[in-house]
Amino acid sequence: VSGFEVVLGPPVLENVIPGQGMQGDTLDVTIIGQNLDEVETVDFGADIMVNTFTVMAADQIDANITIDPEAMPGYRDVTVTDTLARYDTLVNGFEVTEAPIEPPVIMSIYPDSGYQGDTSLQVDFTGDYFQDGIEVDFGIPGITVLSVNFIDETSFYVLIDIAIDAM
């Protein structure tokens, strides 16, 4: 019988390897499924850019993705769409994890000394990776931190009292 055609079934997603990435990462992922031959779009959801993808076989797509550094941590749905606009979505198929916070780095402290009996002495810190809420302890008995005043990720200052008997 002429005029009868067997058409490839719609795409079916089964897995994404690896199944997670950190904020700010660019990484290679493999999408596993069925009928992926004719896929023309790949979507990893909010704040994840698909830089490139290649259909390797009917059951595999290799993709390179970039996760926005500000992406909200959590799961994303992964969707592929074929040339006939048929699609499949792997619900919660990829997880964005929180990037580790870099430890603060102090590059300079000014002034770098104070006199016994100083009150409300302002000490300026410059460096990197400072965060609002940073805590300061000079590790010297007799120094009392009155306040910590966050400016930005590269600077803050503290007001301190130095006891008359501080060493």
CSV table of N, CA and C in Angstrom, one decimal:
chain,number,residue,atom,x,y,z
A,1,VAL,N,0.9,-1.2,0.0
A,1,VAL,CA,0.0,0.0,0.0
A,1,VAL,C,0.9,1.2,0.0
A,2,SER,N,0.8,2.1,-1.0
A,2,SER,CA,1.6,3.3,-1.0
A,2,SER,C,0.9,4.4,-0.2
A,3,GLY,N,1.7,5.4,0.1
A,3,GLY,CA,1.2,6.5,0.9
A,3,GLY,C,1.3,6.3,2.4
A,4,PHE,N,1.7,5.1,2.8
A,4,PHE,CA,1.8,4.9,4.3
A,4,PHE,C,3.2,5.1,4.7
A,5,GLU,N,3.4,5.9,5.8
A,5,GLU,CA,4.7,6.2,6.3
A,5,GLU,C,4.8,5.9,7.7
A,6,VAL,N,6.0,5.4,8.1
A,6,VAL,CA,6.2,5.2,9.6
A,6,VAL,C,7.1,6.4,10.0
A,7,VAL,N,6.6,7.1,11.0
A,7,VAL,CA,7.3,8.3,11.5
A,7,VAL,C,8.0,8.0,12.8
A,8,LEU,N,9.1,8.6,13.0
A,8,LEU,CA,9.8,8.5,14.3
A,8,LEU,C,8.9,9.0,15.4
A,9,GLY,N,8.9,8.3,16.5
A,9,GLY,CA,8.1,8.7,17.6
A,9,GLY,C,8.7,10.0,18.3
A,10,PRO,N,7.9,10.6,19.2
A,10,PRO,CA,8.3,11.8,19.8
A,10,PRO,C,9.5,11.5,20.7
A,11,PRO,N,10.3,12.6,21.0
A,11,PRO,CA,11.4,12.4,21.9
A,11,PRO,C,11.0,12.0,23.3
A,12,VAL,N,11.8,11.2,24.0
A,12,VAL,CA,11.5,10.7,25.4
A,12,VAL,C,12.8,11.0,26.2
A,13,LEU,N,12.7,11.7,27.2
A,13,LEU,CA,13.9,12.0,28.1
A,13,LEU,C,13.9,11.0,29.3
A,14,GLU,N,15.1,10.5,29.6
A,14,GLU,CA,15.2,9.6,30.7
A,14,GLU,C,16.1,10.1,31.8
A,15,ASN,N,17.2,10.8,31.4
A,15,ASN,CA,18.2,11.2,32.4
A,15,ASN,C,19.1,12.3,31.9
A,16,VAL,N,19.7,13.0,32.8
A,16,VAL,CA,20.7,14.0,32.5
A,16,VAL,C,21.9,13.7,33.4
A,17,ILE,N,23.1,13.6,32.7
A,17,ILE,CA,24.3,13.2,33.5
A,17,ILE,C,25.4,14.3,33.2
A,18,PRO,N,26.0,15.0,34.2
A,18,PRO,CA,25.6,14.9,35.6
A,18,PRO,C,24.2,15.6,35.8
A,19,GLY,N,23.6,15.3,36.9
A,19,GLY,CA,22.2,15.9,37.1
A,19,GLY,C,22.2,17.1,37.9
A,20,GLN,N,23.4,17.7,38.1
A,20,GLN,CA,23.5,19.0,38.9
A,20,GLN,C,24.7,19.8,38.5
A,21,GLY,N,24.7,21.1,38.8
A,21,GLY,CA,25.8,22.0,38.6
A,21,GLY,C,25.7,23.1,39.5
A,22,MET,N,26.8,23.8,39.8
A,22,MET,CA,26.8,24.9,40.7
A,22,MET,C,26.6,26.3,39.9
A,23,GLN,N,26.1,27.2,40.7
A,23,GLN,CA,26.0,28.6,40.2
A,23,GLN,C,27.3,29.0,39.6
A,24,GLY,N,27.3,29.6,38.4
A,24,GLY,CA,28.5,30.1,37.7
A,24,GLY,C,29.2,29.0,36.9
A,25,ASP,N,28.8,27.7,37.0
A,25,ASP,CA,29.5,26.7,36.3
A,25,ASP,C,29.2,26.7,34.8
A,26,THR,N,30.2,26.3,34.0
A,26,THR,CA,30.0,25.9,32.6
A,26,THR,C,30.4,24.5,32.5
A,27,LEU,N,29.5,23.6,32.0
A,27,LEU,CA,29.8,22.2,32.0
A,27,LEU,C,29.2,21.5,30.9
A,28,ASP,N,29.8,20.3,30.6
A,28,ASP,CA,29.3,19.4,29.6
A,28,ASP,C,28.3,18.4,30.3
A,29,VAL,N,27.1,18.2,29.6
A,29,VAL,CA,26.2,17.3,30.1
A,29,VAL,C,25.8,16.3,29.0
A,30,THR,N,25.3,15.1,29.4
A,30,THR,CA,24.8,14.2,28.5
A,30,THR,C,23.3,13.9,28.8
A,31,ILE,N,22.5,14.0,27.8
A,31,ILE,CA,21.1,13.8,27.9
A,31,ILE,C,20.8,12.4,27.3
A,32,ILE,N,20.1,11.6,28.1
A,32,ILE,CA,19.9,10.2,27.7
A,32,ILE,C,18.3,10.1,27.5
A,33,GLY,N,18.0,9.4,26.4
A,33,GLY,CA,16.5,9.2,26.1
A,33,GLY,C,16.3,8.3,24.9
A,34,GLN,N,15.2,8.5,24.3
A,34,GLN,CA,14.8,7.8,23.1
A,34,GLN,C,14.3,8.8,22.0
A,35,ASN,N,14.5,8.4,20.8
A,35,ASN,CA,14.0,9.2,19.6
A,35,ASN,C,14.5,10.7,19.7
A,36,LEU,N,15.8,10.8,20.0
A,36,LEU,CA,16.4,12.1,20.1
A,36,LEU,C,17.0,12.6,18.7
A,37,ASP,N,16.9,11.8,17.7
A,37,ASP,CA,17.5,12.0,16.4
A,37,ASP,C,17.1,13.4,15.8
A,38,GLU,N,15.9,13.8,15.9
A,38,GLU,CA,15.4,15.0,15.3
A,38,GLU,C,15.3,16.2,16.2
A,39,VAL,N,15.9,16.1,17.4
A,39,VAL,CA,15.8,17.2,18.4
A,39,VAL,C,16.5,18.5,17.8
A,40,GLU,N,15.7,19.6,17.9
A,40,GLU,CA,16.3,20.9,17.4
A,40,GLU,C,16.4,21.9,18.5
A,41,THR,N,15.8,21.7,19.6
A,41,THR,CA,16.0,22.7,20.8
A,41,THR,C,16.2,21.9,22.1
A,42,VAL,N,17.0,22.4,22.9
A,42,VAL,CA,17.3,21.9,24.3
A,42,VAL,C,17.1,23.0,25.2
A,43,ASP,N,16.4,22.9,26.3
A,43,ASP,CA,16.1,23.9,27.3
A,43,ASP,C,16.3,23.4,28.7
A,44,PHE,N,17.1,24.1,29.5
A,44,PHE,CA,17.4,23.7,30.9
A,44,PHE,C,16.7,24.6,31.9
A,45,GLY,N,15.8,25.5,31.4
A,45,GLY,CA,15.1,26.3,32.3
A,45,GLY,C,15.7,27.6,32.7
A,46,ALA,N,15.2,28.3,33.7
A,46,ALA,CA,15.6,29.6,34.0
A,46,ALA,C,17.1,29.7,34.4
A,47,ASP,N,17.7,30.7,33.9
A,47,ASP,CA,19.1,31.0,34.3
A,47,ASP,C,20.2,30.0,33.8
A,48,ILE,N,19.8,29.1,32.9
A,48,ILE,CA,20.8,28.2,32.4
A,48,ILE,C,20.8,28.3,30.8
A,49,MET,N,21.9,28.7,30.3
A,49,MET,CA,22.1,28.9,28.8
A,49,MET,C,22.6,27.6,28.2
A,50,VAL,N,22.0,27.2,27.2
A,50,VAL,CA,22.6,26.0,26.4
A,50,VAL,C,23.5,26.6,25.4
A,51,ASN,N,24.8,26.5,25.5
A,51,ASN,CA,25.8,27.1,24.6
A,51,ASN,C,25.8,26.3,23.3
A,52,THR,N,25.8,25.0,23.4
A,52,THR,CA,25.9,24.1,22.2
A,52,THR,C,25.2,22.8,22.6
A,53,PHE,N,24.7,22.1,21.6
A,53,PHE,CA,24.3,20.7,21.8
A,53,PHE,C,24.5,20.0,20.5
A,54,THR,N,24.8,18.7,20.6
A,54,THR,CA,25.0,17.8,19.4
A,54,THR,C,24.2,16.5,19.7
A,55,VAL,N,23.4,16.1,18.7
A,55,VAL,CA,22.7,14.8,18.7
A,55,VAL,C,23.8,13.8,18.4
A,56,MET,N,24.1,12.9,19.3
A,56,MET,CA,25.2,11.9,19.1
A,56,MET,C,24.6,10.6,18.5
A,57,ALA,N,23.3,10.3,19.0
A,57,ALA,CA,22.7,9.1,18.5
A,57,ALA,C,21.2,9.3,18.9
A,58,ALA,N,20.4,8.3,18.5
A,58,ALA,CA,19.0,8.3,18.8
A,58,ALA,C,18.7,8.4,20.3
A,59,ASP,N,19.7,7.9,21.1
A,59,ASP,CA,19.5,7.9,22.6
A,59,ASP,C,20.4,8.8,23.4
A,60,GLN,N,21.1,9.7,22.7
A,60,GLN,CA,22.1,10.6,23.4
A,60,GLN,C,22.3,12.0,22.7
A,61,ILE,N,22.2,13.0,23.6
A,61,ILE,CA,22.6,14.3,23.1
A,61,ILE,C,23.6,14.8,24.1
A,62,ASP,N,24.7,15.4,23.6
A,62,ASP,CA,25.7,16.0,24.4
A,62,ASP,C,25.5,17.5,24.3
A,63,ALA,N,25.6,18.2,25.5
A,63,ALA,CA,25.3,19.6,25.5
A,63,ALA,C,26.4,20.3,26.4
A,64,ASN,N,26.6,21.6,26.1
A,64,ASN,CA,27.4,22.4,27.0
A,64,ASN,C,26.5,23.5,27.5
A,65,ILE,N,26.5,23.7,28.8
A,65,ILE,CA,25.6,24.7,29.4
A,65,ILE,C,26.4,25.6,30.3
A,66,THR,N,25.8,26.8,30.6
A,66,THR,CA,26.3,27.7,31.5
A,66,THR,C,25.2,28.1,32.5
A,67,ILE,N,25.5,28.0,33.8
A,67,ILE,CA,24.6,28.4,34.8
A,67,ILE,C,24.9,29.8,35.3
A,68,ASP,N,24.0,30.7,35.3
A,68,ASP,CA,24.2,32.0,35.7
A,68,ASP,C,24.7,32.0,37.2
A,69,PRO,N,25.7,32.9,37.5
A,69,PRO,CA,26.2,32.9,38.9
A,69,PRO,C,25.1,33.3,39.9
A,70,GLU,N,24.1,34.0,39.4
A,70,GLU,CA,23.0,34.5,40.3
A,70,GLU,C,21.7,33.6,40.2
A,71,ALA,N,21.8,32.4,39.5
A,71,ALA,CA,20.7,31.5,39.4
A,71,ALA,C,20.3,31.1,40.8
A,72,MET,N,19.0,31.0,41.0
A,72,MET,CA,18.4,30.5,42.2
A,72,MET,C,18.7,29.0,42.3
A,73,PRO,N,19.2,28.5,43.5
A,73,PRO,CA,19.4,27.1,43.6
A,73,PRO,C,18.1,26.4,43.6
A,74,GLY,N,18.1,25.2,43.0
A,74,GLY,CA,16.9,24.4,43.0
A,74,GLY,C,16.8,23.6,41.7
A,75,TYR,N,15.8,22.8,41.5
A,75,TYR,CA,15.6,22.0,40.4
A,75,TYR,C,15.0,22.7,39.2
A,76,ARG,N,15.4,22.3,38.0
A,76,ARG,CA,14.9,22.8,36.7
A,76,ARG,C,14.4,21.7,35.9
A,77,ASP,N,13.4,21.9,35.1
A,77,ASP,CA,12.9,21.0,34.1
A,77,ASP,C,13.7,21.1,32.9
A,78,VAL,N,14.1,19.9,32.3
A,78,VAL,CA,14.8,19.9,31.0
A,78,VAL,C,13.9,19.5,29.9
A,79,THR,N,13.8,20.3,28.8
A,79,THR,CA,12.9,20.0,27.8
A,79,THR,C,13.7,19.9,26.4
A,80,VAL,N,13.3,19.0,25.6
A,80,VAL,CA,13.8,18.9,24.2
A,80,VAL,C,12.6,18.9,23.3
A,81,THR,N,12.8,19.6,22.1
A,81,THR,CA,11.7,19.7,21.1
A,81,THR,C,12.3,19.2,19.8
A,82,ASP,N,11.5,18.5,19.1
A,82,ASP,CA,12.0,18.0,17.8
A,82,ASP,C,11.5,18.8,16.6
A,83,THR,N,11.9,18.5,15.4
A,83,THR,CA,11.5,19.3,14.2
A,83,THR,C,10.0,19.3,13.9
A,84,LEU,N,9.3,18.4,14.5
A,84,LEU,CA,7.8,18.4,14.3
A,84,LEU,C,7.1,19.1,15.5
A,85,ALA,N,7.9,19.8,16.3
A,85,ALA,CA,7.4,20.5,17.5
A,85,ALA,C,6.9,19.6,18.6
A,86,ARG,N,7.3,18.3,18.6
A,86,ARG,CA,6.9,17.4,19.6
A,86,ARG,C,8.0,17.5,20.7
A,87,TYR,N,7.6,17.4,21.9
A,87,TYR,CA,8.6,17.7,23.0
A,87,TYR,C,8.4,16.7,24.1
A,88,ASP,N,9.4,16.6,25.0
A,88,ASP,CA,9.3,15.9,26.2
A,88,ASP,C,10.0,16.7,27.3
A,89,THR,N,9.5,16.6,28.5
A,89,THR,CA,10.1,17.3,29.6
A,89,THR,C,10.5,16.4,30.7
A,90,LEU,N,11.7,16.4,31.2
A,90,LEU,CA,12.2,15.7,32.3
A,90,LEU,C,12.0,16.6,33.5
A,91,VAL,N,10.9,16.4,34.3
A,91,VAL,CA,10.6,17.3,35.4
A,91,VAL,C,11.7,17.1,36.5
A,92,ASN,N,12.2,18.2,37.0
A,92,ASN,CA,13.3,18.3,37.9
A,92,ASN,C,14.5,17.5,37.5
A,93,GLY,N,14.8,17.6,36.2
A,93,GLY,CA,15.8,16.8,35.6
A,93,GLY,C,17.2,17.3,35.8
A,94,PHE,N,17.3,18.6,36.3
A,94,PHE,CA,18.7,19.1,36.6
A,94,PHE,C,18.6,20.0,37.8
A,95,GLU,N,19.6,20.0,38.7
A,95,GLU,CA,19.6,20.8,39.9
A,95,GLU,C,20.7,21.8,39.9
A,96,VAL,N,20.4,23.0,40.2
A,96,VAL,CA,21.4,24.1,40.4
A,96,VAL,C,21.7,24.1,41.9
A,97,THR,N,23.0,24.0,42.2
A,97,THR,CA,23.4,24.0,43.6
A,97,THR,C,24.1,25.4,43.9
A,98,GLU,N,24.1,25.7,45.1
A,98,GLU,CA,24.7,27.0,45.5
A,98,GLU,C,26.2,26.9,45.4
A,99,ALA,N,26.9,27.9,44.9
A,99,ALA,CA,28.3,27.9,44.8
A,99,ALA,C,28.9,28.2,46.2
A,100,PRO,N,30.0,27.6,46.5
A,100,PRO,CA,30.6,27.9,47.8
A,100,PRO,C,31.0,29.3,48.0
A,101,ILE,N,30.9,29.9,49.1
A,101,ILE,CA,31.2,31.2,49.4
A,101,ILE,C,32.7,31.3,49.6
A,102,GLU,N,33.4,32.2,48.9
A,102,GLU,CA,34.8,32.4,49.0
A,102,GLU,C,35.1,33.0,50.4
A,103,PRO,N,36.2,32.5,51.1
A,103,PRO,CA,36.5,33.1,52.4
A,103,PRO,C,37.0,34.5,52.2
A,104,PRO,N,36.8,35.4,53.2
A,104,PRO,CA,37.3,36.7,53.0
A,104,PRO,C,38.8,36.8,52.9
A,105,VAL,N,39.3,37.7,52.2
A,105,VAL,CA,40.8,37.9,52.0
A,105,VAL,C,41.1,39.3,52.4
A,106,ILE,N,41.9,39.5,53.4
A,106,ILE,CA,42.3,40.8,53.9
A,106,ILE,C,43.6,41.2,53.2
A,107,MET,N,43.6,42.3,52.5
A,107,MET,CA,44.8,42.8,51.8
A,107,MET,C,45.5,43.9,52.6
A,108,SER,N,44.7,44.7,53.3
A,108,SER,CA,45.3,45.8,54.1
A,108,SER,C,44.4,46.2,55.3
A,109,ILE,N,45.0,46.7,56.3
A,109,ILE,CA,44.3,47.2,57.5
A,109,ILE,C,45.0,48.5,57.8
A,110,TYR,N,44.1,49.6,58.0
A,110,TYR,CA,44.7,50.9,58.2
A,110,TYR,C,43.8,51.6,59.3
A,111,PRO,N,44.4,52.1,60.3
A,111,PRO,CA,45.8,52.0,60.7
A,111,PRO,C,46.0,50.6,61.2
A,112,ASP,N,47.3,50.2,61.2
A,112,ASP,CA,47.6,48.8,61.6
A,112,ASP,C,48.1,48.8,63.1
A,113,SER,N,47.8,49.9,63.8
A,113,SER,CA,48.1,49.9,65.3
A,113,SER,C,47.3,50.9,65.9
A,114,GLY,N,47.2,50.9,67.2
A,114,GLY,CA,46.5,51.8,68.0
A,114,GLY,C,47.1,52.0,69.4
A,115,TYR,N,46.7,53.0,70.1
A,115,TYR,CA,47.3,53.3,71.4
A,115,TYR,C,46.4,52.7,72.5
A,116,GLN,N,47.0,52.3,73.6
A,116,GLN,CA,46.2,51.9,74.8
A,116,GLN,C,45.4,53.1,75.1
A,117,GLY,N,44.1,52.9,75.4
A,117,GLY,CA,43.2,53.9,75.8
A,117,GLY,C,42.4,54.6,74.6
A,118,ASP,N,42.8,54.2,73.4
A,118,ASP,CA,42.0,54.8,72.2
A,118,ASP,C,40.5,54.4,72.3
A,119,THR,N,39.7,55.3,72.0
A,119,THR,CA,38.2,55.0,72.0
A,119,THR,C,37.7,55.3,70.6
A,120,SER,N,36.7,54.5,70.1
A,120,SER,CA,36.1,54.7,68.8
A,120,SER,C,37.1,54.9,67.7
A,121,LEU,N,38.2,54.1,67.8
A,121,LEU,CA,39.2,54.2,66.7
A,121,LEU,C,38.6,53.5,65.5
A,122,GLN,N,38.7,54.2,64.3
A,122,GLN,CA,38.2,53.6,63.1
A,122,GLN,C,39.4,52.8,62.4
A,123,VAL,N,39.1,51.5,62.1
A,123,VAL,CA,40.1,50.7,61.4
A,123,VAL,C,39.5,50.2,60.1
A,124,ASP,N,40.1,50.6,59.0
A,124,ASP,CA,39.6,50.3,57.7
A,124,ASP,C,40.3,49.0,57.1
A,125,PHE,N,39.4,48.2,56.6
A,125,PHE,CA,39.9,46.9,56.0
A,125,PHE,C,39.6,46.9,54.5
A,126,THR,N,40.6,46.5,53.7
A,126,THR,CA,40.3,46.3,52.2
A,126,THR,C,40.8,44.9,51.9
A,127,GLY,N,40.1,44.4,50.9
A,127,GLY,CA,40.4,43.0,50.5
A,127,GLY,C,39.3,42.5,49.5
A,128,ASP,N,38.9,41.3,49.7
A,128,ASP,CA,37.9,40.7,48.7
A,128,ASP,C,37.0,39.7,49.5
A,129,TYR,N,35.9,39.5,48.9
A,129,TYR,CA,34.9,38.5,49.4
A,129,TYR,C,34.3,38.8,50.8
A,130,PHE,N,34.3,40.1,51.1
A,130,PHE,CA,33.6,40.5,52.4
A,130,PHE,C,32.1,40.4,52.1
A,131,GLN,N,31.4,40.1,53.2
A,131,GLN,CA,29.9,40.0,53.1
A,131,GLN,C,29.3,40.8,54.3
A,132,ASP,N,28.2,41.4,54.1
A,132,ASP,CA,27.4,42.1,55.1
A,132,ASP,C,27.2,41.1,56.3
A,133,GLY,N,27.5,41.5,57.5
A,133,GLY,CA,27.4,40.6,58.6
A,133,GLY,C,28.7,40.0,59.0
A,134,ILE,N,29.8,40.4,58.4
A,134,ILE,CA,31.1,39.9,58.7
A,134,ILE,C,31.4,40.2,60.2
A,135,GLU,N,32.1,39.3,60.8
A,135,GLU,CA,32.4,39.5,62.2
A,135,GLU,C,33.9,39.7,62.3
A,136,VAL,N,34.4,40.5,63.3
A,136,VAL,CA,35.8,40.8,63.5
A,136,VAL,C,36.2,40.5,64.9
A,137,ASP,N,37.3,39.8,65.1
A,137,ASP,CA,37.9,39.6,66.4
A,137,ASP,C,39.4,39.8,66.2
A,138,PHE,N,40.0,40.8,66.9
A,138,PHE,CA,41.4,41.1,66.8
A,138,PHE,C,42.2,40.0,67.5
A,139,GLY,N,41.6,39.2,68.4
A,139,GLY,CA,42.4,38.2,69.1
A,139,GLY,C,43.3,38.7,70.1
A,140,ILE,N,43.1,40.0,70.6
A,140,ILE,CA,43.9,40.6,71.6
A,140,ILE,C,43.0,41.0,72.8
A,141,PRO,N,43.3,40.5,73.9
A,141,PRO,CA,42.5,40.9,75.1
A,141,PRO,C,42.6,42.4,75.3
A,142,GLY,N,41.4,43.0,75.5
A,142,GLY,CA,41.4,44.4,75.8
A,142,GLY,C,40.9,45.3,74.6
A,143,ILE,N,40.8,44.6,73.4
A,143,ILE,CA,40.2,45.3,72.3
A,143,ILE,C,38.8,44.9,72.1
A,144,THR,N,37.9,45.9,72.2
A,144,THR,CA,36.5,45.7,72.0
A,144,THR,C,36.0,46.3,70.7
A,145,VAL,N,35.3,45.4,69.9
A,145,VAL,CA,34.8,45.9,68.6
A,145,VAL,C,33.4,46.5,68.9
A,146,LEU,N,33.3,47.8,68.7
A,146,LEU,CA,32.0,48.5,68.9
A,146,LEU,C,31.0,48.3,67.8
A,147,SER,N,31.5,48.3,66.6
A,147,SER,CA,30.6,48.1,65.4
A,147,SER,C,31.5,47.7,64.2
A,148,VAL,N,30.8,47.0,63.3
A,148,VAL,CA,31.4,46.6,62.0
A,148,VAL,C,30.5,47.2,60.9
A,149,ASN,N,31.1,48.0,60.1
A,149,ASN,CA,30.4,48.8,59.1
A,149,ASN,C,30.7,48.3,57.7
A,150,PHE,N,29.9,47.5,57.1
A,150,PHE,CA,30.1,46.9,55.8
A,150,PHE,C,29.9,48.0,54.7
A,151,ILE,N,30.8,48.1,53.8
A,151,ILE,CA,30.7,49.0,52.6
A,151,ILE,C,30.3,48.2,51.4
A,152,ASP,N,31.2,47.3,51.0
A,152,ASP,CA,31.0,46.5,49.8
A,152,ASP,C,31.9,45.2,50.0
A,153,GLU,N,31.9,44.4,48.9
A,153,GLU,CA,32.6,43.1,49.0
A,153,GLU,C,34.2,43.3,49.1
A,154,THR,N,34.6,44.6,48.9
A,154,THR,CA,36.1,44.8,49.0
A,154,THR,C,36.5,45.7,50.2
A,155,SER,N,35.5,46.2,51.0
A,155,SER,CA,35.9,47.1,52.1
A,155,SER,C,34.8,47.2,53.2
A,156,PHE,N,35.3,47.4,54.4
A,156,PHE,CA,34.5,47.6,55.5
A,156,PHE,C,35.4,48.3,56.6
A,157,TYR,N,34.8,48.9,57.6
A,157,TYR,CA,35.6,49.4,58.7
A,157,TYR,C,34.9,49.0,60.0
A,158,VAL,N,35.8,49.1,61.1
A,158,VAL,CA,35.3,48.8,62.4
A,158,VAL,C,35.6,49.9,63.3
A,159,LEU,N,34.8,50.1,64.4
A,159,LEU,CA,35.2,51.0,65.4
A,159,LEU,C,35.5,50.2,66.6
A,160,ILE,N,36.7,50.5,67.2
A,160,ILE,CA,37.1,49.7,68.4
A,160,ILE,C,37.5,50.6,69.5
A,161,ASP,N,37.4,50.1,70.7
A,161,ASP,CA,38.0,50.7,71.9
A,161,ASP,C,39.2,49.8,72.3
A,162,ILE,N,40.3,50.4,72.7
A,162,ILE,CA,41.5,49.7,73.2
A,162,ILE,C,41.6,50.0,74.7
A,163,ALA,N,41.5,49.0,75.5
A,163,ALA,CA,41.6,49.2,77.0
A,163,ALA,C,43.0,49.8,77.3
A,164,ILE,N,43.0,50.5,78.4
A,164,ILE,CA,44.3,51.1,78.9
A,164,ILE,C,45.3,50.1,79.2
A,165,ASP,N,44.9,48.8,79.5
A,165,ASP,CA,45.8,47.8,79.9
A,165,ASP,C,45.9,46.7,78.8
A,166,ALA,N,45.5,47.0,77.6
A,166,ALA,CA,45.5,46.0,76.5
A,166,ALA,C,47.0,45.8,76.1
A,167,MET,N,47.3,44.6,75.7
A,167,MET,CA,48.6,44.2,75.3
A,167,MET,C,48.5,43.6,73.9
